[in-house]
Amino acid sequence: MSRDPLLQPYQLKHLTIKNRIMLTSHEPSYAEDGMPKERYRAYHEERAKAGIGLTMTAGSAAVSKDSPPAFNNILVYKDEVVPWLRQLSDACHEHGAAVMIQITHLGRRSHWSNGDWLPLLSPSHERETAHRGFPKQMEDWDIDRIINDYADAAERIQAAGLDGIELEAYGHLIDQFWSLRTNTLEAPYGGDLKNRMQFSLDVLAAIRKRVGDEFIVGVRFTADEKTEGGLTEEDGLGVARTLKSTGHVDFLNVIRGHIDTDPGLTDVIPVQGMPSAPHLDFAGKIRKEIGLPTFHAARIPDVPTARHAIAEGLLDMVGMTRAHMADPHIVRKIIENREDDIRPCVGATYCLDRIYGGAPALCIHNAATGRELKMPHEIETAPSQKKIVIVGAGPAGLEAARVAAERGHKVHILEAAPHAGGQIRLAAQSTRKKEMISIIDWRLEQCEALGVTIDYNCWAEPENVTDLNPDVVIIATGGMPNTERLVDGNHLVYSTWDIISGDIKPGSNVLLFDDAGDHAAMQAAEIIAQSGAHVEIMTPDRTFAPDVMGMNLVPYMRALQDKDVRFTVTYRLLSASKEGNALKAIIGTDYSDHVEERVFDQIIVNHGTLPLDELYFDLKPLSKNLGAVDYDALTEGYVQPEGQNADGFFHLYRIGDAVSSRNTHAAIYDALRLMKDM
Ligand SMILES: Cc1cc2nc3c(=O)[nH]c(=O)nc-3n(C[C@H](O)[C@H](O)[C@H](O)COP(=O)(O)O)c2cc1C
Ligand code: SF4
């Protein structure tokens, strides 16, 4: 029996949870028609198979019709959810994982145009900034109806064979009642904290009446809203004591903060560059004061911190949620003494930002997450060994190398730079984003262990490749910034990469024309602003930085807003020319014929990259497949065809930005899905 604190079983009432690691509730937006179907099940099953102790499925599963799905939530107000949940829980139980689900009424935290177009409701008319819907103030018949909906939902979940439920009470209806910021009702459900808790107490009593005393019921709640006029820590402790006194609550899952704005949400769920485990000691304090079984998650991405949380008695169950999106097999790797093999969560929060953008959650550097039905987390050995030459050691090239080497192939990488990393290395130049380099380092370590050869400082010519006698050549050479966007004066501008790399020092009055809307522009703007310069970020789009989503934008804004920065939307840089020591910018707009002249001392243009594809085109005639990719084979998961050029020597493919300017996830997905069948 292991002595690792993380691997000790935990007894929660009658339920033995086999270890202390859990997935806290997270809605990955994989539901189909509001139901947790095959994709949903496969996602949780993968983590159960690898040994997770408890998986809190769903996130914010809706108990009522007028809790419209904000991010494709599971609809537990429908009876048809029972067989789907039954399949999910049976699949996870088979591997020994405990399975619960978080249920909720979102209250104002959604938009009325989702779902059935029913009006939002809340105990006040106060709008939530993040989801933008104005709610109606609840009436008595709403309150009775929704209490009953909670009880109905709990009964369905019990019928589906899950081990328990968790009520969501941070930012949702239950704590909208608790907080004076969102409750302007009068007694019996408004007024002092006792009254404001009445709704939650009625919900708990109704649930207990329906599911009995044995079924596990917990509450995930904010114990300190950390905002003006919100619930204080003292209120939070009061709430926890009252919940405990009902005898209906079996565990608490502690949150600190508020989620009604992007910055608030980002403080509750910190992104990369923010401190690790910022609320862990606070959760430990609640555990100590209240004495109920206590769960918690907030950026505990690494095993030593999780172990500390359990060993020090701060928590009973520790949540490693995004960590398991990056690597579903953490528990197995701990058991097998392979902690060094764990694919690290780098806190990029691409996963969470995507669901708020209306898309399914994906991990920036694990392309199999959320695609378990088609993409493997464990790579199978190929039937025969091939010699594979990969040109480029950025994220695409290294992922291709890792997967090919796992398949048992002989892999040789040629890299022009003295080190690996490509654009990731550039992004990681900023202190806040330095965790990004783990995307590269983890792959380098895996490649080294698998015997991959890497030649650095090798600008590959066709003969460097053909001399190695490859069966397959992968071109992962990336791209270079495309700044040739102006009618006139392209030679006068610099790229965002010039600024980020430090090759070019910021001027003092800088125009940053962002025609891509990605991280590079914001990262360069931050460097320029920090130097004390004035920077104007101009975009022809309707909003600035459209590809930097909500939570990722927060650290940039915190770094920029107290500096000399101006945001200009819907204007386009047309041309630049010299005017003495300065640069004259001609600025237009897509909306009209309006044109104006402005003067700066430096102009930066951000417009993605153009592929470095010369080598690819040189090698193309020598290849069997003439560079062609069979998209059906690629997307359906079978081997690429032989190709039409009988005189060819090898198969040739290009991936990542060597094809077109995209993001890190796209580059890694290109590599995984091509190489897994090679
Ligand atoms: C894609 C995604 C969706 C989430 N949805 C929910 C949710 O519906 N309800 C909830 O209580 N927490 C949700 N969370 C928050 C997680 O439960 C967890 O608190 C958060 O990710 C911090 O823990 P971590 O650092 O271990 O990932 C979500 C997280 C992610 C990544
Ligand atoms: S996208 Fe980033 S934060 Fe989310 S799981 Fe992947 S590495 Fe972690």
XYZ file of C-alpha atoms and ligand atoms in Angstrom:
717
model
C 0.000 0.000 0.000
C 1.455 3.375 -1.025
C 2.124 5.950 1.709
C 1.566 8.823 -0.707
C -1.061 11.087 0.927
C -2.667 11.572 -2.483
C -3.243 7.855 -2.903
C -5.004 7.279 0.420
C -8.709 6.406 0.211
C -11.261 8.847 1.537
C -14.465 7.846 3.271
C -17.390 10.139 2.527
C -20.387 8.677 4.356
C -20.867 5.209 2.855
C -18.742 6.057 -0.219
C -15.072 5.065 -0.327
C -13.233 7.299 -2.775
C -10.083 5.453 -3.771
C -7.709 8.416 -3.676
C -7.688 12.141 -2.959
C -7.584 13.520 -6.483
C -10.743 14.767 -8.135
C -11.954 16.542 -11.206
C -14.004 19.457 -10.024
C -17.044 20.207 -12.045
C -16.243 21.678 -15.427
C -18.580 21.980 -18.338
C -16.485 21.193 -21.410
C -19.386 21.976 -23.696
C -19.427 18.467 -25.176
C -23.136 17.860 -24.621
C -25.222 17.005 -27.691
C -28.830 18.211 -27.512
C -28.127 18.926 -23.851
C -27.288 15.274 -23.186
C -23.965 13.740 -22.083
C -23.569 11.350 -25.005
C -20.572 9.344 -26.297
C -18.071 12.188 -26.466
C -18.895 13.296 -22.941
C -18.690 9.763 -21.622
C -15.384 9.032 -23.362
C -13.839 12.154 -21.848
C -14.695 11.151 -18.260
C -14.044 7.468 -18.835
C -10.468 8.185 -19.970
C -9.763 9.900 -16.654
C -11.578 7.212 -14.651
C -9.562 4.524 -16.431
C -6.373 6.279 -15.383
C -7.390 6.245 -11.726
C -9.065 9.536 -10.793
C -10.761 9.148 -7.386
C -13.829 11.268 -8.020
C -15.150 12.961 -11.094
C -17.684 15.733 -10.587
C -19.279 15.609 -13.992
C -20.934 18.387 -15.914
C -20.710 21.919 -14.824
C -23.759 23.918 -14.070
C -26.178 21.231 -15.321
C -29.493 23.084 -15.630
C -32.332 22.153 -13.272
C -34.879 24.411 -14.993
C -35.917 25.450 -18.443
C -35.368 29.088 -17.567
C -31.708 28.412 -16.768
C -30.733 28.657 -20.436
C -27.487 26.899 -21.290
C -24.722 29.491 -21.190
C -22.037 27.079 -22.407
C -23.886 24.064 -23.788
C -24.777 22.725 -20.342
C -26.388 19.370 -19.632
C -30.142 19.709 -19.199
C -30.972 17.744 -16.062
C -34.515 19.072 -16.146
C -35.248 16.538 -18.888
C -36.103 12.906 -18.068
C -34.159 11.709 -21.108
C -30.922 12.655 -19.288
C -31.259 9.604 -17.004
C -30.105 6.871 -19.430
C -27.234 9.046 -20.699
C -26.042 9.747 -17.171
C -26.467 6.070 -16.331
C -24.121 5.099 -19.191
C -21.587 7.703 -18.113
C -21.613 6.732 -14.453
C -21.552 2.982 -15.200
C -18.530 3.481 -17.458
C -16.630 5.411 -14.777
C -17.733 3.136 -11.922
C -16.367 0.191 -13.844
C -12.899 1.707 -13.380
C -13.479 2.393 -9.684
C -14.063 6.162 -9.884
C -16.775 7.847 -7.844
C -19.126 9.932 -9.986
C -21.171 12.965 -9.025
C -22.624 15.886 -10.929
C -22.951 19.600 -10.330
C -26.454 20.987 -10.759
C -27.604 24.553 -10.779
C -29.941 27.280 -11.827
C -27.800 29.930 -13.488
C -30.144 32.755 -12.584
C -28.847 35.853 -14.332
C -25.602 34.172 -15.476
C -26.742 33.399 -19.018
C -28.536 35.110 -21.854
C -32.239 35.065 -22.608
C -31.584 34.332 -26.278
C -30.167 30.884 -25.395
C -32.356 27.782 -25.096
C -36.081 28.470 -25.106
C -35.886 32.290 -25.084
C -37.381 32.461 -21.623
C -36.644 35.545 -19.554
C -33.670 35.308 -17.218
C -34.436 35.692 -13.567
C -32.631 36.619 -10.380
C -33.531 38.050 -6.956
C -32.873 41.502 -8.433
C -32.856 43.244 -11.807
C -29.067 43.602 -11.640
C -27.391 42.491 -14.853
C -24.354 40.220 -14.898
C -21.539 41.912 -16.816
C -20.075 38.718 -18.236
C -23.231 37.291 -19.869
C -24.996 40.580 -20.453
C -28.614 39.449 -19.935
C -30.945 41.645 -17.904
C -33.005 39.406 -15.564
C -36.532 39.849 -14.298
C -36.832 39.957 -10.524
C -38.157 36.633 -9.242
C -41.740 36.200 -8.085
C -43.174 33.753 -5.532
C -44.224 31.271 -8.223
C -40.689 31.260 -9.617
C -39.282 30.422 -6.222
C -41.611 27.482 -5.577
C -41.167 26.157 -9.097
C -37.378 26.241 -9.013
C -37.120 24.637 -5.564
C -39.162 21.793 -6.980
C -36.982 21.670 -10.117
C -33.877 21.161 -7.957
C -35.540 18.245 -6.188
C -36.705 16.701 -9.490
C -33.198 16.978 -10.909
C -31.640 15.364 -7.830
C -34.087 12.488 -8.130
C -33.171 11.948 -11.795
C -29.501 11.856 -10.887
C -30.048 9.363 -8.133
C -32.031 7.235 -10.578
C -29.082 7.348 -12.979
C -26.842 5.707 -10.374
C -24.481 8.598 -9.612
C -22.921 8.812 -6.165
C -24.033 12.333 -5.408
C -24.635 15.913 -6.416
C -23.075 19.287 -5.823
C -25.067 22.511 -5.826
C -23.319 25.417 -7.535
C -23.415 28.520 -5.345
C -20.960 31.015 -6.759
C -22.254 33.420 -9.357
C -25.438 31.370 -9.819
C -28.975 31.636 -8.488
C -28.350 30.212 -5.014
C -25.701 32.753 -4.097
C -27.439 35.478 -6.089
C -29.918 35.109 -3.214
C -27.116 35.231 -0.630
C -25.387 38.350 -1.894
C -26.756 41.828 -1.285
C -25.305 42.789 -4.660
C -27.941 40.652 -6.359
C -30.836 40.319 -3.949
C -33.252 43.219 -3.525
C -36.202 41.027 -2.503
C -38.070 41.554 0.713
C -38.690 38.902 3.382
C -38.959 35.965 3.481
C -36.243 35.557 0.773
C -34.595 38.978 1.020
C -33.299 41.167 3.813
C -30.779 39.836 6.313
C -28.424 36.956 5.528
C -30.709 34.492 7.292
C -33.543 35.412 4.917
C -31.239 35.489 1.927
C -30.189 31.919 2.720
C -33.786 30.719 2.937
C -33.988 29.778 -0.753
C -30.888 27.560 -0.473
C -32.208 25.950 2.700
C -35.545 25.239 1.023
C -33.715 23.746 -1.962
C -31.618 21.484 0.294
C -34.651 20.385 2.306
C -36.602 19.606 -0.871
C -33.695 17.616 -2.291
C -33.226 15.619 0.917
C -36.903 14.831 1.060
C -36.671 13.390 -2.422
C -33.318 11.511 -2.318
C -33.160 10.492 1.355
C -30.325 10.807 3.854
C -27.822 8.425 2.260
C -27.362 10.163 -1.103
C -24.393 12.528 -1.092
C -25.186 16.221 -1.397
C -22.559 18.953 -1.324
C -22.330 22.662 -2.032
C -19.680 24.468 -4.068
C -19.865 27.973 -2.732
C -18.066 31.277 -2.536
C -16.989 31.835 1.027
C -15.801 35.377 0.296
C -16.870 37.311 -2.785
C -13.893 39.633 -2.421
C -15.708 42.561 -3.923
C -17.292 45.784 -2.739
C -20.716 45.112 -1.190
C -20.393 41.350 -1.665
C -20.275 38.489 0.813
C -17.329 38.848 3.166
C -15.276 36.062 4.701
C -17.340 36.478 7.853
C -20.528 36.071 5.810
C -18.994 33.051 4.118
C -18.260 31.381 7.424
C -21.812 32.171 8.514
C -23.183 30.595 5.338
C -21.035 27.498 5.867
C -22.161 27.133 9.479
C -25.817 27.457 8.500
C -25.395 24.909 5.703
C -23.786 22.506 8.142
C -26.486 23.037 10.732
C -29.154 21.752 8.322
C -27.560 18.316 8.435
C -28.300 18.091 4.711
C -24.800 18.920 3.462
C -22.103 16.242 3.187
C -19.246 18.290 1.794
C -18.213 21.827 0.969
C -16.264 22.768 -2.124
C -14.648 26.110 -1.422
C -14.406 29.025 -3.837
C -13.073 32.467 -3.055
C -14.098 35.404 -5.204
C -16.815 36.354 -7.684
C -17.258 35.402 -11.327
C -19.624 38.003 -12.757
C -16.824 39.815 -14.610
C -13.876 38.441 -16.585
C -11.332 39.805 -14.081
C -13.354 38.343 -11.188
C -13.530 34.946 -12.896
C -9.802 35.035 -13.600
C -9.031 35.636 -9.930
C -11.172 32.600 -9.021
C -9.592 30.437 -11.746
C -6.135 31.937 -12.243
C -4.463 31.751 -15.642
C -0.763 31.408 -16.447
C 1.507 33.969 -14.884
C -0.798 34.305 -11.863
C 0.142 32.688 -8.531
C -0.462 28.969 -8.024
C -2.926 27.742 -5.403
C -3.907 31.271 -4.286
C -6.975 30.148 -2.318
C -5.659 26.888 -0.891
C -4.904 28.195 2.597
C -8.275 29.929 2.657
C -9.999 26.625 1.816
C -7.953 25.006 4.590
C -9.203 27.643 6.996
C -12.828 26.926 6.085
C -12.188 23.211 6.583
C -10.706 23.856 10.007
C -13.462 26.238 11.141
C -16.431 24.284 9.792
C -15.290 20.681 10.057
C -17.135 19.381 6.996
C -15.330 17.358 4.305
C -13.710 20.005 2.126
C -12.847 20.032 -1.573
C -11.129 22.788 -3.513
C -9.510 23.579 -6.862
C -7.832 26.708 -8.179
C -4.626 26.365 -10.139
C -3.118 23.413 -8.334
C -1.508 22.141 -11.524
C 1.349 20.077 -10.111
C 1.475 16.947 -7.983
C 3.710 18.338 -5.178
C 1.244 21.186 -4.440
C -1.689 18.762 -4.511
C 0.203 16.431 -2.188
C 0.945 19.321 0.165
C -2.775 20.230 0.263
C -3.688 16.741 1.476
C -0.630 16.095 3.646
C -1.124 19.341 5.544
C -4.810 18.650 6.094
C -5.923 21.693 4.126
C -8.289 19.625 1.992
C -9.938 16.224 1.947
C -10.110 16.059 -1.855
C -7.896 18.148 -4.116
C -9.120 19.283 -7.531
C -6.697 19.081 -10.453
C -9.073 19.901 -13.212
C -7.212 21.664 -16.007
C -4.213 19.499 -15.087
C -6.315 16.494 -16.133
C -7.337 18.159 -19.362
C -3.647 18.462 -20.179
C -2.891 14.938 -18.964
C -5.737 12.558 -18.110
C -3.318 9.952 -16.758
C -1.880 11.835 -13.796
C -3.010 9.342 -11.163
C -1.641 6.374 -13.083
C 1.678 8.164 -13.527
C 1.841 8.905 -9.780
C 1.143 5.250 -9.010
C 3.796 4.140 -11.507
C 6.371 6.619 -10.155
C 6.334 8.463 -13.475
C 5.496 11.972 -12.285
C 8.150 13.367 -14.631
C 6.147 12.047 -17.581
C 3.075 14.118 -16.729
C 2.203 16.509 -19.527
C 2.092 19.823 -17.667
C -0.869 22.171 -17.649
C 0.675 25.509 -18.627
C -2.313 27.566 -17.490
C -2.980 28.908 -20.984
C -6.721 28.555 -20.308
C -7.486 28.060 -23.958
C -9.814 25.347 -22.592
C -12.032 27.630 -20.559
C -11.883 30.615 -22.854
C -13.223 28.457 -25.670
C -16.408 27.510 -23.816
C -17.128 31.160 -23.105
C -16.617 31.711 -26.833
C -19.334 29.110 -27.540
C -16.952 26.291 -28.575
C -16.067 22.941 -26.971
C -13.146 22.957 -24.520
C -9.797 21.956 -25.999
C -6.380 21.904 -24.418
C -3.771 24.077 -26.069
C -1.266 21.224 -26.172
C -3.185 17.998 -25.781
C -5.184 17.581 -28.956
C -6.653 14.270 -27.775
C -8.587 15.896 -24.925
C -12.243 16.159 -25.854
C -11.533 14.003 -28.907
C -11.174 10.698 -27.023
C -13.445 8.921 -29.508
C -10.938 9.540 -32.302
C -7.612 10.707 -30.877
C -5.472 8.543 -28.598
C -3.930 9.681 -25.317
C -1.685 6.636 -25.548
C 0.002 5.971 -28.846
C 0.037 2.458 -30.285
C 3.148 0.928 -31.839
C 3.129 0.898 -35.658
C 3.162 -2.441 -37.524
C 6.524 -1.588 -39.111
C 9.291 0.904 -38.415
C 9.836 3.861 -40.740
C 12.605 6.416 -40.993
C 11.020 9.823 -40.437
C 12.766 13.145 -40.993
C 11.118 16.193 -39.478
C 12.240 19.698 -40.376
C 11.523 22.159 -37.578
C 11.446 21.757 -33.799
C 8.552 24.042 -32.929
C 5.368 22.672 -31.330
C 4.199 20.965 -34.549
C 7.551 19.363 -35.340
C 8.155 18.184 -31.786
C 4.641 16.744 -31.447
C 5.127 14.924 -34.750
C 8.460 13.607 -33.467
C 7.020 12.521 -30.120
C 4.098 10.663 -31.668
C 6.245 9.092 -34.404
C 8.795 7.922 -31.844
C 6.010 6.482 -29.645
C 4.883 4.569 -32.740
C 8.356 3.025 -32.792
C 9.706 4.928 -35.797
C 13.267 6.194 -36.143
C 13.004 9.971 -35.959
C 15.514 12.631 -36.983
C 14.771 16.350 -36.536
C 16.596 19.131 -38.382
C 16.235 22.546 -36.728
C 17.639 25.795 -38.118
C 17.884 27.583 -34.751
C 20.313 26.696 -31.958
C 17.337 25.574 -29.825
C 13.829 24.175 -30.119
C 10.589 26.049 -29.611
C 9.717 28.244 -32.600
C 6.991 30.756 -31.784
C 6.461 29.246 -28.328
C 9.974 30.272 -27.359
C 9.113 33.780 -28.455
C 5.860 33.876 -26.462
C 7.693 32.565 -23.396
C 10.004 35.600 -23.476
C 7.420 37.460 -21.406
C 7.678 36.640 -17.707
C 3.921 36.127 -17.461
C 3.973 33.583 -20.272
C 7.130 31.717 -19.413
C 5.169 28.574 -18.493
C 4.493 28.173 -22.222
C 7.997 26.806 -22.660
C 6.881 23.619 -20.869
C 4.981 22.790 -24.077
C 8.395 22.484 -25.701
C 10.402 21.149 -22.763
C 7.979 18.292 -22.075
C 8.187 17.198 -25.711
C 11.968 17.500 -25.756
C 12.187 15.254 -22.682
C 9.793 12.725 -24.199
C 11.724 12.778 -27.488
C 15.037 12.304 -25.725
C 13.716 9.321 -23.775
C 12.437 7.837 -27.035
C 15.768 8.214 -28.812
C 14.887 11.008 -31.262
C 17.920 12.662 -32.903
C 17.905 16.469 -33.148
C 20.407 18.431 -35.248
C 20.348 22.119 -34.254
C 21.800 24.986 -36.332
C 20.853 23.050 -39.448
C 19.147 25.110 -42.146
C 17.881 22.155 -44.138
C 18.430 22.083 -47.885
C 16.809 19.288 -49.932
C 19.989 17.209 -49.863
C 20.180 17.392 -46.033
C 16.844 15.629 -46.077
C 17.396 13.176 -48.939
C 20.833 12.174 -47.585
C 19.026 10.727 -44.560
C 17.072 8.351 -46.820
C 13.681 8.971 -45.214
C 10.460 7.051 -45.715
C 8.505 10.093 -44.560
C 9.394 13.801 -44.458
C 7.444 16.215 -42.297
C 7.899 19.916 -42.962
C 7.204 21.835 -39.769
C 9.235 24.918 -40.562
C 6.647 27.402 -39.277
C 6.272 30.862 -40.720
C 7.664 34.369 -40.603
C 5.732 37.547 -39.782
C 3.811 38.970 -42.703
C 4.247 42.737 -42.526
C 3.896 43.451 -46.264
C 0.435 44.872 -45.822
C 0.747 48.496 -46.826
C 0.215 50.120 -50.201
C 3.444 51.994 -49.553
C 6.139 52.020 -46.891
C 6.392 48.323 -45.949
C 10.152 48.758 -45.507
C 9.509 51.313 -42.723
C 7.588 49.013 -40.366
C 8.615 46.321 -37.888
C 6.843 43.145 -36.801
C 5.543 42.265 -33.345
C 8.196 39.535 -33.267
C 10.907 42.200 -33.599
C 9.597 43.806 -30.413
C 8.908 40.583 -28.475
C 12.325 39.119 -29.281
C 14.010 42.354 -28.177
C 15.694 42.767 -31.583
C 14.074 46.190 -31.921
C 13.702 48.639 -29.030
C 10.314 50.330 -28.717
C 10.045 53.902 -30.007
C 8.419 56.615 -27.926
C 5.229 57.196 -29.943
C 4.237 53.893 -31.472
C 1.429 52.764 -33.764
C 0.754 49.029 -33.473
C -1.478 48.089 -36.390
C -3.062 44.778 -35.425
C -4.701 43.105 -38.376
C -4.547 39.622 -36.803
C -6.086 40.136 -33.355
C -3.912 37.572 -31.633
C -1.578 37.299 -28.629
C 1.461 38.636 -30.497
C -0.087 42.101 -30.757
C -1.035 42.298 -27.086
C 2.303 40.904 -26.000
C 4.201 43.456 -28.090
C 1.899 46.256 -26.879
C 2.679 45.297 -23.287
C 6.433 45.483 -23.928
C 6.109 48.853 -25.654
C 3.869 50.311 -22.937
C 6.142 49.017 -20.197
C 9.063 50.883 -21.774
C 7.175 54.118 -21.027
C 6.233 54.792 -24.654
C 2.825 55.857 -25.919
C 1.276 53.021 -27.929
C -1.849 53.104 -30.036
C -3.269 49.666 -30.836
C -5.279 50.065 -34.011
C -7.432 47.389 -35.610
C -9.825 47.369 -38.566
C -11.999 44.905 -36.585
C -15.032 45.773 -34.438
C -13.177 44.881 -31.247
C -9.524 44.796 -30.374
C -7.712 41.460 -29.888
C -10.686 39.329 -31.007
C -8.625 36.130 -30.869
C -7.422 36.757 -27.305
C -10.437 35.526 -25.410
C -11.960 36.762 -22.147
C -9.816 35.293 -19.401
C -6.600 35.639 -21.376
C -7.291 39.305 -21.967
C -7.391 40.062 -18.238
C -3.632 40.023 -17.524
C -2.976 42.120 -20.626
C -5.498 44.755 -19.550
C -4.099 44.772 -16.039
C -0.667 45.402 -17.534
C -1.851 48.039 -20.023
C -4.571 50.133 -18.443
C -2.369 52.236 -16.192
C 0.048 52.949 -19.061
C -0.049 55.309 -21.996
C -2.147 53.099 -24.269
C -4.920 53.934 -26.690
C -7.207 51.422 -28.404
C -8.628 52.380 -31.786
C -11.088 50.050 -33.493
C -12.432 50.098 -37.073
C -9.443 51.969 -38.551
C -6.841 50.597 -40.930
C -3.256 51.611 -41.614
C -2.959 52.143 -45.367
C 0.598 53.369 -45.877
C 3.627 54.868 -44.167
C 6.268 57.353 -45.292
C 9.212 59.215 -43.809
C 8.612 62.758 -42.554
C 11.919 64.053 -41.199
C 12.800 61.755 -38.291
C 9.184 60.731 -37.917
C 6.809 58.441 -39.807
C 3.632 59.681 -41.423
C 0.816 57.134 -41.290
C -2.114 57.309 -43.701
C -5.123 55.829 -41.959
C -8.411 54.792 -43.510
C -11.380 52.654 -42.595
C -13.403 49.848 -44.200
C -16.591 51.725 -43.290
C -16.230 54.845 -45.431
C -13.844 56.868 -47.584
C -12.558 58.722 -44.531
C -8.755 59.132 -44.605
C -6.493 60.900 -42.123
C -2.795 61.500 -41.531
C -1.084 60.830 -38.206
C 2.550 61.013 -37.088
C 4.417 58.362 -35.068
C 8.065 57.517 -34.555
C 7.622 53.758 -34.923
C 5.093 51.569 -36.690
C 4.551 47.881 -35.933
C 2.405 45.678 -38.150
C 0.852 42.428 -36.890
C -0.681 40.234 -39.574
C 0.124 36.616 -38.697
C 2.771 34.695 -40.586
C 3.541 33.533 -44.096
C 4.689 29.906 -44.365
C 8.379 29.077 -44.653
C 7.668 26.608 -47.438
C 10.608 26.744 -49.843
C 11.990 23.386 -48.746
C 8.556 21.813 -49.044
C 8.172 22.954 -52.622
C 11.736 21.840 -53.456
C 11.027 18.362 -52.098
C 7.541 18.028 -53.521
C 8.528 16.579 -56.941
C 10.699 13.969 -55.206
C 7.838 12.682 -53.071
C 5.480 9.768 -53.709
C 2.377 11.731 -52.769
C 3.501 15.084 -54.223
C 2.773 16.609 -50.838
C -0.945 15.755 -50.995
C -2.852 14.949 -47.807
C -5.939 12.748 -48.055
C -8.317 14.694 -45.820
C -10.747 11.794 -45.424
C -7.931 9.591 -44.119
C -6.745 12.420 -41.881
C -10.102 13.178 -40.326
C -11.438 9.615 -40.185
C -8.193 8.162 -38.836
C -6.713 5.792 -41.390
C -3.357 5.522 -43.125
C -2.514 8.058 -45.830
C -2.552 6.542 -49.333
C 0.626 5.563 -51.167
C 0.505 8.500 -53.623
C 0.553 8.870 -57.387
C 4.203 9.541 -58.156
C 5.731 6.114 -58.804
C 9.166 7.774 -59.114
C 8.943 9.365 -55.666
C 11.269 8.417 -52.816
C 9.331 9.302 -49.669
C 6.028 10.614 -48.401
C 5.975 14.343 -47.795
C 3.642 16.318 -45.537
C 3.690 19.757 -44.025
C 2.013 20.779 -40.795
C 1.412 23.797 -38.532
C 2.238 27.304 -39.669
C 4.348 25.900 -42.502
C 0.925 25.467 -44.143
C -0.832 28.621 -42.959
C -0.854 30.974 -39.990
C -2.839 29.332 -37.152
C -2.419 28.703 -33.415
C -0.501 26.285 -31.189
C -3.413 23.899 -30.797
C -3.854 23.681 -34.571
C -0.157 22.939 -35.038
C -0.199 20.165 -32.429
C -3.462 18.690 -33.741
C -2.037 18.640 -37.300
C 0.881 16.607 -35.988
C -1.041 14.193 -33.756
C -3.682 13.221 -36.257
C -1.240 12.730 -39.099
C 1.360 10.773 -37.141
C -0.907 8.542 -35.067
C -1.721 6.493 -38.197
C 1.753 6.674 -39.768
C -13.664 24.138 -19.375
C -13.990 24.441 -17.944
C -15.317 24.603 -17.559
C -15.648 24.857 -16.232
N -16.971 24.910 -15.861
C -17.294 24.960 -14.532
C -18.632 24.839 -14.105
O -19.554 24.709 -14.898
N -18.882 24.874 -12.770
C -17.900 25.021 -11.855
O -18.169 25.042 -10.658
N -16.611 25.180 -12.243
C -16.284 25.115 -13.547
N -14.964 25.194 -13.933
C -13.940 25.460 -12.906
C -13.255 24.204 -12.402
O -14.107 23.378 -11.669
C -12.073 24.584 -11.509
O -12.564 25.269 -10.400
C -11.065 25.459 -12.193
O -10.719 24.919 -13.444
C -9.836 25.657 -11.323
O -9.243 24.430 -11.048
P -7.949 23.933 -11.860
O -6.918 24.985 -11.707
O -7.582 22.627 -11.199
O -8.356 23.767 -13.271
C -14.628 24.987 -15.265
C -13.289 24.845 -15.663
C -12.964 24.566 -16.973
C -11.521 24.406 -17.348
S -5.447 24.804 -22.342
Fe -3.861 25.431 -20.940
S -4.924 25.688 -18.997
Fe -6.260 24.495 -20.296
S -5.707 22.402 -19.786
Fe -4.490 22.930 -21.539
S -2.564 23.614 -20.698
Fe -4.038 23.645 -19.015
